[in-house]
Amino acid sequence: MRLMPKRVKFRKSQRGKIKGNATRGNAVSFGEFGLQTLEPGWITAQQIEAGRISAAHSMPKESKLTIRIFPHKSVTSTPIETRMGKGKGEPEFWVAVVRPGTILYEIGGINEEGARETFCRIAHKMPVKVRLVRRRRTF
């Protein structure tokens, strides 16, 4: 299953700069443990899917994995040996733009040692530095 949006609002997306820290999506909401980014970057749909598959192999059946990011941005390039002009090119792949502090994955129904091992496997697939965070208690 390829991750990509059904439709997009604007046809051509610009590259853009990734500035600042994440203000939304930076707290663990659906599980007990989360995988949080420490640096900005792009995570492709293939990398998100590879992380999901590696997590599924190392988690027990009763635990639940939640993916908190979705690839909304298309990355395009014109083919090689094409002359100047003639537009922007077809989308080659889709990426999720992440800022420092964004929660990528969450796990519930598992102990801390199991979550640490699962997130270690996912971290090998990610192009950005990540860390394990725990859900905050609210009283």
Coordinates of C-alpha atoms in Angstrom, one line a residue:
M1 CA 0.0 0.0 0.0
R2 CA 1.6 3.3 -1.1
L3 CA 1.1 6.3 1.1
M4 CA -0.1 9.3 -1.0
P5 CA -3.0 11.7 -0.8
K6 CA -6.1 11.2 -2.9
R7 CA -6.1 14.7 -4.1
V8 CA -4.0 17.9 -3.5
K9 CA -5.2 21.4 -3.2
F10 CA -2.4 23.0 -5.3
R11 CA -0.8 21.4 -8.3
K12 CA 2.8 22.6 -7.8
S13 CA 4.4 22.6 -4.4
Q14 CA 7.5 24.6 -3.6
R15 CA 10.5 23.2 -1.8
G16 CA 10.3 25.5 1.2
K17 CA 12.4 25.9 4.3
I18 CA 11.9 24.0 7.6
K19 CA 12.1 26.6 10.4
G20 CA 11.3 26.3 14.1
N21 CA 10.1 23.5 16.3
A22 CA 6.9 21.6 16.1
T23 CA 4.0 23.2 18.0
R24 CA 1.4 20.6 17.0
G25 CA 1.8 16.9 17.0
N26 CA 4.6 17.1 19.6
A27 CA 2.9 15.2 22.5
V28 CA 2.2 11.5 23.0
S29 CA -1.6 11.1 22.7
F30 CA -2.5 7.6 21.6
G31 CA 0.0 5.3 23.4
E32 CA 2.4 5.2 26.3
F33 CA 5.6 5.8 24.4
G34 CA 6.5 7.8 21.3
L35 CA 9.3 8.3 18.8
Q36 CA 10.2 12.0 18.6
T37 CA 12.4 13.8 16.0
L38 CA 15.4 15.8 17.1
E39 CA 16.1 17.5 13.8
P40 CA 14.1 18.8 10.8
G41 CA 13.9 16.9 7.5
W42 CA 11.8 15.0 5.0
I43 CA 10.6 11.4 5.6
T44 CA 9.5 9.6 2.5
A45 CA 6.5 7.4 2.3
Q46 CA 8.8 4.4 1.7
Q47 CA 10.7 5.1 4.9
I48 CA 7.4 5.5 6.9
E49 CA 6.2 2.1 5.5
A50 CA 9.6 0.5 6.3
G51 CA 9.4 1.7 9.9
R52 CA 5.9 0.3 10.2
I53 CA 7.0 -3.1 8.9
S54 CA 10.0 -3.4 11.1
A55 CA 7.9 -2.4 14.1
A56 CA 5.3 -5.1 13.3
H57 CA 8.0 -7.8 13.3
S58 CA 9.3 -6.9 16.8
M59 CA 6.1 -6.0 18.7
P60 CA 3.8 -8.4 20.5
K61 CA 0.4 -9.0 19.1
E62 CA -1.5 -7.2 21.9
S63 CA 0.4 -3.9 21.5
K64 CA -0.8 -1.1 19.2
L65 CA 1.2 1.0 16.8
T66 CA 0.0 4.4 15.7
I67 CA 1.6 6.4 12.8
R68 CA 1.3 10.2 13.4
I69 CA 2.8 11.5 10.1
F70 CA 1.5 11.4 6.6
P71 CA 3.3 12.3 3.4
H72 CA 1.5 15.4 1.9
K73 CA 4.3 17.0 -0.1
S74 CA 5.2 15.8 -3.6
V75 CA 8.8 15.9 -4.8
T76 CA 9.1 16.3 -8.6
S77 CA 11.9 16.5 -11.1
T78 CA 12.1 16.7 -14.8
P79 CA 13.6 13.7 -16.7
I80 CA 17.2 13.7 -17.7
E81 CA 17.9 14.8 -21.3
T82 CA 14.9 17.2 -21.3
R83 CA 15.4 20.7 -22.6
M84 CA 14.7 23.8 -20.5
G85 CA 11.0 24.8 -20.1
K86 CA 8.1 22.4 -20.5
G87 CA 6.9 22.6 -16.9
K88 CA 7.9 21.2 -13.6
G89 CA 7.7 17.4 -14.1
E90 CA 5.7 14.5 -12.6
P91 CA 5.7 13.7 -8.9
E92 CA 8.4 11.1 -8.2
F93 CA 7.7 10.4 -4.5
W94 CA 5.8 11.9 -1.5
V95 CA 7.4 13.1 1.7
A96 CA 6.2 14.1 5.2
V97 CA 7.9 17.4 6.4
V98 CA 8.9 17.1 10.0
R99 CA 10.2 19.7 12.5
P100 CA 12.1 19.0 15.7
G101 CA 9.7 17.7 18.3
T102 CA 7.3 15.9 15.9
I103 CA 6.0 12.6 17.2
L104 CA 6.4 10.0 14.4
Y105 CA 5.1 6.7 15.9
E106 CA 3.4 5.8 19.1
I107 CA 3.1 2.4 20.9
G108 CA 0.6 1.3 23.5
G109 CA 0.2 -1.9 25.5
I110 CA 3.9 -2.7 25.8
N111 CA 6.6 -2.3 28.5
E112 CA 9.4 0.2 28.2
E113 CA 12.0 -2.3 27.3
G114 CA 9.9 -3.7 24.4
A115 CA 9.1 -0.1 23.2
R116 CA 12.8 0.8 23.3
E117 CA 13.7 -2.3 21.2
T118 CA 10.9 -1.6 18.7
F119 CA 11.8 2.1 18.4
C120 CA 15.5 1.2 17.9
R121 CA 14.5 -0.9 14.9
I122 CA 12.4 2.0 13.5
A123 CA 15.2 4.5 14.1
H124 CA 17.5 2.6 11.7
K125 CA 15.0 3.3 8.9
M126 CA 14.6 7.1 9.6
P127 CA 16.8 9.8 7.9
V128 CA 16.6 12.1 11.0
K129 CA 17.8 11.6 14.6
V130 CA 15.0 10.4 17.0
R131 CA 14.5 9.7 20.7
L132 CA 12.0 7.8 22.8
V133 CA 9.6 9.9 24.9
R134 CA 7.1 8.8 27.5
R135 CA 3.5 10.1 27.8
R136 CA 3.1 12.9 30.4
R137 CA 0.8 12.4 33.3
T138 CA -1.9 15.0 33.6
F139 CA -3.6 15.3 37.0

